[in-house]
mmCIF file of C-alpha atoms and ligand atoms in Angstrom:
data_model
loop_
_atom_site.group_PDB
_atom_site.id
_atom_site.type_symbol
_atom_site.label_atom_id
_atom_site.label_comp_id
_atom_site.label_asym_id
_atom_site.label_seq_id
_atom_site.Cartn_x
_atom_site.Cartn_y
_atom_site.Cartn_z
ATOM 1 C CA MET A 1 1.201 -15.931 15.007
ATOM 2 C CA SER A 2 -0.858 -16.883 11.980
ATOM 3 C CA TYR A 3 -0.986 -14.967 8.761
ATOM 4 C CA VAL A 4 -3.610 -14.342 6.142
ATOM 5 C CA CYS A 5 -2.459 -13.494 2.654
ATOM 6 C CA LYS A 6 -3.742 -10.171 1.372
ATOM 7 C CA ASP A 7 -4.544 -11.775 -1.987
ATOM 8 C CA ARG A 8 -6.513 -14.643 -0.514
ATOM 9 C CA GLY A 9 -9.830 -15.086 -2.247
ATOM 10 C CA THR A 10 -9.081 -12.371 -4.797
ATOM 11 C CA GLU A 11 -8.511 -12.787 -8.528
ATOM 12 C CA SER A 12 -4.757 -13.003 -7.738
ATOM 13 C CA CYS A 13 -5.317 -16.247 -5.803
ATOM 14 C CA PRO A 14 -4.137 -18.986 -5.969
ATOM 15 C CA CYS A 15 -0.646 -17.781 -6.800
ATOM 16 C CA ILE A 16 2.762 -19.346 -7.284
ATOM 17 C CA LEU A 17 3.018 -19.990 -3.532
ATOM 18 C CA MET A 18 0.213 -22.551 -3.790
ATOM 19 C CA GLU A 19 2.125 -24.312 -6.553
ATOM 20 C CA THR A 20 5.264 -24.489 -4.415
ATOM 21 C CA GLY A 21 3.375 -25.561 -1.285
ATOM 22 C CA GLN A 22 4.122 -22.274 0.513
ATOM 23 C CA CYS A 23 0.687 -20.671 0.572
ATOM 24 C CA TYR A 24 0.508 -18.800 3.891
ATOM 25 C CA THR A 25 -3.096 -19.465 4.619
ATOM 26 C CA CYS A 26 -3.659 -22.915 3.189
ATOM 27 C CA SER A 27 -2.121 -25.715 5.203
ATOM 28 C CA ILE A 28 -3.263 -28.584 3.014
ATOM 29 C CA PHE A 29 -0.010 -28.921 1.100
ATOM 30 C CA LYS A 30 2.057 -28.694 4.267
ATOM 31 C CA THR A 31 0.059 -30.811 6.695
ATOM 32 C CA GLY A 32 -2.639 -32.453 4.617
ATOM 33 C CA LYS A 33 -5.257 -30.796 6.844
ATOM 34 C CA CYS A 34 -7.348 -27.685 6.422
ATOM 35 C CA ASP A 35 -6.269 -25.205 9.049
ATOM 36 C CA CYS A 36 -8.480 -22.252 8.152
ATOM 37 C CA LEU A 37 -9.160 -19.494 10.621
ATOM 38 C CA PRO A 38 -12.492 -19.995 12.376
ATOM 39 C CA GLY A 39 -15.287 -18.228 10.579
ATOM 40 C CA TRP A 40 -13.547 -17.933 7.199
ATOM 41 C CA GLN A 41 -16.306 -17.687 4.626
ATOM 42 C CA GLY A 42 -14.347 -16.661 1.577
ATOM 43 C CA VAL A 43 -13.075 -18.650 -1.380
ATOM 44 C CA CYS A 44 -10.875 -21.628 -0.476
ATOM 45 C CA PRO A 45 -7.545 -21.199 -2.335
ATOM 46 C CA PHE A 46 -6.941 -24.936 -2.444
ATOM 47 C CA ALA A 47 -10.402 -25.699 -3.870
ATOM 48 C CA GLU A 48 -9.879 -22.996 -6.471
ATOM 49 C CA TYR A 49 -6.491 -24.485 -7.385
ATOM 50 C CA TYR A 50 -7.826 -28.019 -7.532
ATOM 51 C CA GLN A 51 -10.963 -27.178 -9.492
ATOM 52 C CA THR A 52 -9.133 -25.146 -12.121
ATOM 53 C CA ASP A 53 -6.650 -27.886 -13.015
ATOM 54 C CA GLU A 54 -3.884 -26.413 -10.867
ATOM 55 C CA LYS A 55 -3.984 -23.129 -12.662
ATOM 56 C CA ILE A 56 -2.317 -20.280 -10.821
ATOM 57 C CA PHE A 57 -2.572 -16.545 -11.209
ATOM 58 C CA GLU A 58 0.288 -15.278 -13.372
ATOM 59 C CA VAL A 59 1.364 -11.672 -13.048
ATOM 60 C CA LYS A 60 1.921 -10.304 -16.515
ATOM 61 C CA PRO A 61 3.732 -6.977 -16.875
ATOM 62 C CA LYS A 62 1.950 -4.341 -18.908
ATOM 63 C CA THR A 63 3.336 -1.390 -20.800
ATOM 64 C CA PHE A 64 1.730 2.008 -20.354
ATOM 65 C CA GLU A 65 2.511 5.405 -21.804
ATOM 66 C CA VAL A 66 3.535 8.336 -19.624
ATOM 67 C CA ILE A 67 1.147 11.007 -20.868
ATOM 68 C CA GLU A 68 1.963 13.740 -18.394
ATOM 69 C CA ARG A 69 4.656 14.638 -15.932
ATOM 70 C CA LYS A 70 4.951 17.479 -13.465
ATOM 71 C CA ASP A 71 8.101 18.427 -11.578
ATOM 72 C CA TYR A 72 7.071 19.940 -8.255
ATOM 73 C CA SER A 73 10.707 20.404 -7.250
ATOM 74 C CA ASP A 74 14.047 19.147 -8.480
ATOM 75 C CA LYS A 75 13.282 15.930 -6.559
ATOM 76 C CA LEU A 76 9.508 15.552 -6.267
ATOM 77 C CA LYS A 77 7.855 14.369 -9.487
ATOM 78 C CA VAL A 78 4.345 13.229 -10.381
ATOM 79 C CA PHE A 79 3.509 11.444 -13.609
ATOM 80 C CA THR A 80 0.388 10.011 -15.207
ATOM 81 C CA LEU A 81 0.082 6.691 -16.995
ATOM 82 C CA GLU A 82 -2.642 6.026 -19.517
ATOM 83 C CA THR A 83 -4.073 2.593 -18.741
ATOM 84 C CA SER A 84 -7.201 0.596 -19.386
ATOM 85 C CA ALA A 85 -10.309 1.657 -17.490
ATOM 86 C CA GLY A 86 -10.339 -1.632 -15.563
ATOM 87 C CA PHE A 87 -6.743 -1.174 -14.445
ATOM 88 C CA ALA A 88 -7.431 2.362 -13.177
ATOM 89 C CA LEU A 89 -10.494 1.133 -11.331
ATOM 90 C CA LYS A 90 -8.421 -1.479 -9.469
ATOM 91 C CA CYS A 91 -5.924 1.229 -8.511
ATOM 92 C CA LYS A 92 -8.565 2.916 -6.369
ATOM 93 C CA GLU A 93 -8.298 0.261 -3.692
ATOM 94 C CA MET A 94 -6.721 1.355 -0.421
ATOM 95 C CA GLY A 95 -2.985 0.648 -0.238
ATOM 96 C CA THR A 96 -2.551 0.062 -3.969
ATOM 97 C CA PHE A 97 0.930 0.276 -5.442
ATOM 98 C CA LEU A 98 2.502 -0.556 -8.780
ATOM 99 C CA MET A 99 5.894 -2.057 -9.485
ATOM 100 C CA ILE A 100 7.733 -0.124 -12.192
ATOM 101 C CA HIS A 101 10.478 -2.027 -14.012
ATOM 102 C CA ILE A 102 13.284 -0.047 -15.598
ATOM 103 C CA GLN A 103 16.095 -2.057 -17.114
ATOM 104 C CA SER A 104 17.081 -4.362 -14.262
ATOM 105 C CA VAL A 105 15.523 -2.497 -11.360
ATOM 106 C CA SER A 106 12.036 -2.492 -9.860
ATOM 107 C CA LEU A 107 10.442 0.324 -7.907
ATOM 108 C CA PRO A 108 7.255 0.037 -5.895
ATOM 109 C CA LEU A 109 5.266 3.291 -6.124
ATOM 110 C CA SER A 110 2.028 4.046 -4.330
ATOM 111 C CA VAL A 111 -0.874 5.174 -6.469
ATOM 112 C CA VAL A 112 -1.631 8.840 -5.835
ATOM 113 C CA GLN A 113 -4.854 9.044 -7.821
ATOM 114 C CA SER A 114 -6.662 7.228 -10.576
ATOM 115 C CA HIS A 115 -9.678 8.041 -12.659
ATOM 116 C CA ILE A 116 -11.544 6.979 -15.764
ATOM 117 C CA ALA A 117 -12.519 9.302 -18.620
ATOM 118 C CA GLY A 118 -13.651 8.593 -22.152
ATOM 119 C CA GLY A 119 -13.299 4.842 -21.620
ATOM 120 C CA LYS A 120 -9.619 5.122 -20.663
ATOM 121 C CA GLY A 121 -7.881 4.929 -17.312
ATOM 122 C CA TYR A 122 -5.424 7.428 -15.868
ATOM 123 C CA VAL A 123 -3.162 6.564 -12.946
ATOM 124 C CA GLN A 124 -0.930 9.055 -11.188
ATOM 125 C CA LEU A 125 2.243 8.053 -9.372
ATOM 126 C CA ALA A 126 4.782 10.139 -7.481
ATOM 127 C CA PHE A 127 8.424 9.709 -6.588
ATOM 128 C CA TYR A 128 11.129 11.614 -4.800
ATOM 129 C CA ILE A 129 14.675 11.270 -6.089
ATOM 130 C CA THR A 130 16.792 9.725 -3.363
ATOM 131 C CA GLY A 131 19.144 7.222 -5.039
ATOM 132 C CA PRO A 132 20.071 5.277 -8.178
ATOM 133 C CA LYS A 133 16.645 3.697 -8.718
ATOM 134 C CA THR A 134 14.698 6.933 -8.536
ATOM 135 C CA LYS A 135 17.351 8.707 -10.623
ATOM 136 C CA ARG A 136 16.913 6.072 -13.281
ATOM 137 C CA LEU A 137 13.141 6.454 -13.127
ATOM 138 C CA ASN A 138 13.528 10.222 -13.419
ATOM 139 C CA GLU A 139 15.435 9.765 -16.658
ATOM 140 C CA ALA A 140 13.095 7.123 -18.067
ATOM 141 C CA CYS A 141 9.759 8.658 -17.266
ATOM 142 C CA VAL A 142 9.324 11.515 -19.680
ATOM 143 C CA GLU A 143 6.136 12.369 -21.537
ATOM 144 C CA GLY A 144 5.581 9.917 -24.372
ATOM 145 C CA SER A 145 7.829 7.203 -22.922
ATOM 146 C CA MET A 146 6.537 3.698 -22.251
ATOM 147 C CA LEU A 147 6.980 2.107 -18.830
ATOM 148 C CA GLU A 148 6.744 -1.550 -17.896
ATOM 149 C CA VAL A 149 4.400 -1.946 -14.969
ATOM 150 C CA GLU A 150 3.266 -4.829 -12.776
ATOM 151 C CA GLY A 151 0.284 -4.727 -10.505
ATOM 152 C CA PRO A 152 -1.835 -3.333 -9.111
ATOM 153 C CA PHE A 153 -0.721 -4.796 -5.774
ATOM 154 C CA THR A 154 -2.805 -4.003 -2.742
ATOM 155 C CA ASN A 155 -0.531 -4.611 0.206
ATOM 156 C CA GLY A 156 0.888 -1.103 0.540
ATOM 157 C CA LEU A 157 -0.770 -0.415 3.880
ATOM 158 C CA ILE A 158 -0.678 -2.574 6.987
ATOM 159 C CA ASN A 159 -4.190 -3.203 8.373
ATOM 160 C CA SER A 160 -5.933 -1.537 5.424
ATOM 161 C CA GLU A 161 -8.615 -4.229 5.576
ATOM 162 C CA LEU A 162 -9.712 -2.791 8.935
ATOM 163 C CA PHE A 163 -10.595 0.598 7.483
ATOM 164 C CA MET A 164 -14.212 1.497 8.263
ATOM 165 C CA TYR A 165 -15.667 3.630 5.465
ATOM 166 C CA GLY A 166 -18.209 6.111 6.790
ATOM 167 C CA LYS A 167 -16.463 6.420 10.186
ATOM 168 C CA PRO A 168 -14.444 9.358 11.531
ATOM 169 C CA THR A 169 -10.837 9.260 10.372
ATOM 170 C CA MET A 170 -7.761 10.868 11.840
ATOM 171 C CA VAL A 171 -4.743 11.267 9.578
ATOM 172 C CA VAL A 172 -1.118 11.927 10.433
ATOM 173 C CA ALA A 173 1.155 12.261 7.419
ATOM 174 C CA LYS A 174 4.694 13.301 6.670
ATOM 175 C CA GLY A 175 6.229 13.904 3.262
ATOM 176 C CA ILE A 176 5.656 11.575 0.377
ATOM 177 C CA ALA A 177 4.268 8.837 2.647
ATOM 178 C CA ILE A 178 0.963 10.719 2.283
ATOM 179 C CA MET A 179 0.277 9.304 -1.220
ATOM 180 C CA PRO A 180 -1.976 6.363 -0.154
ATOM 181 C CA PHE A 181 -4.160 8.809 1.772
ATOM 182 C CA ILE A 182 -4.540 11.058 -1.281
ATOM 183 C CA ASN A 183 -5.702 8.003 -3.219
ATOM 184 C CA GLN A 184 -8.587 7.572 -0.742
ATOM 185 C CA LYS A 185 -9.224 11.220 0.069
ATOM 186 C CA ASP A 186 -12.323 11.740 -2.076
ATOM 187 C CA ARG A 187 -13.998 8.680 -0.589
ATOM 188 C CA ILE A 188 -13.387 9.684 3.006
ATOM 189 C CA LYS A 189 -13.129 13.470 3.118
ATOM 190 C CA ASP A 190 -16.589 13.951 4.628
ATOM 191 C CA TYR A 191 -15.493 11.935 7.651
ATOM 192 C CA LEU A 192 -12.078 13.451 8.270
ATOM 193 C CA MET A 193 -11.305 14.590 11.801
ATOM 194 C CA HIS A 194 -7.861 16.051 12.276
ATOM 195 C CA VAL A 195 -5.466 15.815 9.363
ATOM 196 C CA TYR A 196 -1.956 16.580 10.584
ATOM 197 C CA LEU A 197 0.475 17.235 7.775
ATOM 198 C CA ASP A 198 4.225 17.557 8.088
ATOM 199 C CA ALA A 199 4.853 18.816 4.561
ATOM 200 C CA ASP A 200 8.510 17.784 4.586
ATOM 201 C CA LYS A 201 9.654 17.144 0.961
ATOM 202 C CA LEU A 202 6.298 18.341 -0.436
ATOM 203 C CA THR A 203 5.933 21.754 -2.005
ATOM 204 C CA ASP A 204 3.202 24.354 -1.440
ATOM 205 C CA GLU A 205 2.024 23.770 -4.987
ATOM 206 C CA PHE A 206 1.721 20.028 -4.424
ATOM 207 C CA VAL A 207 -0.229 20.593 -1.197
ATOM 208 C CA ARG A 208 -2.548 23.030 -3.022
ATOM 209 C CA ASP A 209 -3.082 20.643 -5.963
ATOM 210 C CA TYR A 210 -3.777 17.495 -3.952
ATOM 211 C CA LEU A 211 -4.893 18.623 -0.497
ATOM 212 C CA GLY A 212 -6.289 22.090 -1.145
ATOM 213 C CA ASP A 213 -9.875 20.996 -0.518
ATOM 214 C CA ILE A 214 -9.412 19.750 3.039
ATOM 215 C CA ALA A 215 -8.598 21.453 6.336
ATOM 216 C CA LEU A 216 -5.033 20.678 7.377
ATOM 217 C CA PHE A 217 -3.203 21.157 10.653
ATOM 218 C CA THR A 218 0.398 21.957 9.953
ATOM 219 C CA ALA A 219 2.713 19.811 12.040
ATOM 220 C CA ASP A 220 6.387 19.179 12.490
ATOM 221 C CA LEU A 221 6.622 15.620 13.692
ATOM 222 C CA ARG A 222 10.070 16.190 15.189
ATOM 223 C CA CYS A 223 8.474 18.610 17.704
ATOM 224 C CA ASP A 224 4.785 17.659 17.681
ATOM 225 C CA GLY A 225 5.129 13.885 17.296
ATOM 226 C CA ALA A 226 4.792 13.088 21.008
ATOM 227 C CA SER A 227 1.582 15.094 21.500
ATOM 228 C CA ILE A 228 0.031 13.667 18.319
ATOM 229 C CA ILE A 229 0.878 10.152 19.437
ATOM 230 C CA LYS A 230 -0.756 10.938 22.789
ATOM 231 C CA GLU A 231 -3.900 12.000 20.935
ATOM 232 C CA ILE A 232 -3.887 8.697 19.037
ATOM 233 C CA VAL A 233 -3.502 6.723 22.268
ATOM 234 C CA ASN A 234 -6.570 8.520 23.663
ATOM 235 C CA THR A 235 -8.654 7.907 20.529
ATOM 236 C CA ASP A 236 -11.464 5.369 20.640
ATOM 237 C CA MET A 237 -10.324 3.041 17.879
ATOM 238 C CA THR A 238 -13.478 0.982 17.876
ATOM 239 C CA GLY A 239 -15.245 3.718 15.937
ATOM 240 C CA THR A 240 -12.396 5.768 14.504
ATOM 241 C CA ASN A 241 -9.851 5.079 11.789
ATOM 242 C CA VAL A 242 -6.278 6.226 12.284
ATOM 243 C CA LEU A 243 -4.092 6.556 9.198
ATOM 244 C CA PHE A 244 -0.455 7.076 10.169
ATOM 245 C CA MET A 245 1.283 7.843 6.882
ATOM 246 C CA THR A 246 4.933 8.399 7.771
ATOM 247 C CA SER A 247 8.403 6.955 7.388
ATOM 248 C CA PRO A 248 9.402 3.817 9.361
ATOM 249 C CA TYR A 249 11.111 5.996 11.981
ATOM 250 C CA TYR A 250 7.858 7.646 13.114
ATOM 251 C CA VAL A 251 5.837 4.458 12.696
ATOM 252 C CA ASN A 252 8.261 2.768 15.089
ATOM 253 C CA GLN A 253 7.992 5.679 17.543
ATOM 254 C CA LEU A 254 4.230 5.268 17.494
ATOM 255 C CA LEU A 255 4.296 1.492 17.857
ATOM 256 C CA LYS A 256 6.758 1.746 20.755
ATOM 257 C CA VAL A 257 4.298 3.894 22.674
ATOM 258 C CA CYS A 258 1.126 2.058 21.738
ATOM 259 C CA GLY A 259 2.196 -1.432 20.742
ATOM 260 C CA ASN A 260 -1.202 -2.741 21.803
ATOM 261 C CA LEU A 261 -2.767 -0.674 19.023
ATOM 262 C CA THR A 262 -0.526 -2.193 16.359
ATOM 263 C CA SER A 263 -3.402 -4.191 14.964
ATOM 264 C CA LYS A 264 -5.704 -1.146 14.733
ATOM 265 C CA ILE A 265 -3.613 1.641 13.223
ATOM 266 C CA ILE A 266 -3.231 1.735 9.445
ATOM 267 C CA TYR A 267 0.328 2.535 8.386
ATOM 268 C CA PRO A 268 2.598 2.057 5.350
ATOM 269 C CA ASN A 269 4.070 -1.324 4.572
ATOM 270 C CA HIS A 270 7.704 -0.257 4.534
ATOM 271 C CA SER A 271 9.090 -3.702 3.689
ATOM 272 C CA ASN A 272 11.828 -3.838 1.092
ATOM 273 C CA MET A 273 9.851 -4.872 -1.942
ATOM 274 C CA CYS A 274 11.309 -6.134 -5.145
ATOM 275 C CA CYS A 275 8.985 -8.509 -6.984
ATOM 276 C CA GLY A 276 5.760 -7.853 -5.020
ATOM 277 C CA ARG A 277 4.658 -11.413 -5.761
ATOM 278 C CA GLY A 278 6.083 -13.481 -2.932
ATOM 279 C CA VAL A 279 8.894 -14.892 -5.062
ATOM 280 C CA CYS A 280 12.192 -13.090 -4.431
ATOM 281 C CA GLY A 281 12.145 -12.963 -0.613
ATOM 282 C CA ALA A 282 13.401 -9.359 -0.393
ATOM 283 C CA CYS A 283 10.505 -8.479 1.912
ATOM 284 C CA SER A 284 10.902 -11.493 4.248
ATOM 285 C CA PHE A 285 10.066 -10.845 7.871
ATOM 286 C CA THR A 286 10.530 -13.204 10.830
ATOM 287 C CA ASP A 287 8.252 -12.718 13.824
ATOM 288 C CA GLU A 288 8.871 -13.459 17.495
ATOM 289 C CA ASP A 289 7.588 -17.022 16.983
ATOM 290 C CA GLY A 290 10.243 -17.644 14.336
ATOM 291 C CA ILE A 291 7.711 -17.655 11.519
ATOM 292 C CA THR A 292 8.995 -16.054 8.321
ATOM 293 C CA VAL A 293 6.560 -14.482 5.895
ATOM 294 C CA LYS A 294 6.834 -12.320 2.862
ATOM 295 C CA ARG A 295 5.468 -8.910 3.677
ATOM 296 C CA CYS A 296 4.423 -8.172 0.119
ATOM 297 C CA LYS A 297 1.780 -10.896 0.531
ATOM 298 C CA CYS A 298 0.879 -10.970 4.215
ATOM 299 C CA ASN A 299 0.064 -8.074 6.413
ATOM 300 C CA SER A 300 -2.611 -9.379 8.710
ATOM 301 C CA GLU A 301 -1.384 -11.017 11.837
ATOM 302 C CA ILE A 302 -4.287 -12.810 13.417
ATOM 303 C CA LYS A 303 -3.994 -14.932 16.511
ATOM 304 C CA LYS A 304 -6.080 -18.064 16.218
ATOM 305 C CA GLU A 305 -8.590 -18.859 18.914
ATOM 306 C CA ALA A 306 -7.224 -21.440 21.313
HETATM 307 S S1 FES B 401 8.913 -8.471 -2.735
HETATM 308 FE FE1 FES B 401 9.614 -10.349 -3.534
HETATM 309 S S2 FES B 401 8.854 -11.783 -2.117
HETATM 310 FE FE2 FES B 401 8.002 -9.914 -1.409
#
């Protein structure tokens, strides 16, 4: 299996992995030969690196103020950061998440919404208190507090690059895994087919605030999961997007039944993320060919033509 880095050709490329000779998509440091996928017409990371005097993209943490916070339940919280307009604009990309640093811990949080007003940016994030990291965030993120943030990172959804704007879209979502869909909702709501929501962990008020303008089918994935998966299997994926926004358990159930659709369904990148930059290795994944990649950087698995 060959991998293409999600950041390839973006302003985040070349990164530290080029400097250390571990760039996933550039083979020049490893083999001395260009091994690009056939048909690649984007920016060459090596040329960029070479022509800019070996300059790499450095992620610099930023500090933003928490200007609003809403407690939807004793565990579900949503807060808003005031950012620059440019930062908020970048957060609109599908699958965007931010890394929040609090003391010595880092938490990846999907962007729920972002907008620009009066020349400033506003980015909303949500979390559900489940353990020490989210408890710490709950204490730190009060109105008026400053949070250290890295990002935006764009690898929060597997296969997000395949999303076809302007095409019918089916959505299956459970609990707080729905956040990346909410971030895209306004761009795609005219093309939504069925939106199945298992509102586990969400409250009625949250559903009203963020999903009140779309038609939802209430679902309980524990009972309805099999029939929904059957509907996905029978969907023509050449002209339809399928967003499957659930926990790893249900994603695995789906992939077990329709493994051949793995490369077509868009689902959350549930890797254990820590740095989000390809440095720490917390998100390492080894495929059936024995190739290890960092899932915070790579999510496209593309077989090369023989
Ligand atoms: S999260 Fe650190 S390498 Fe991917």
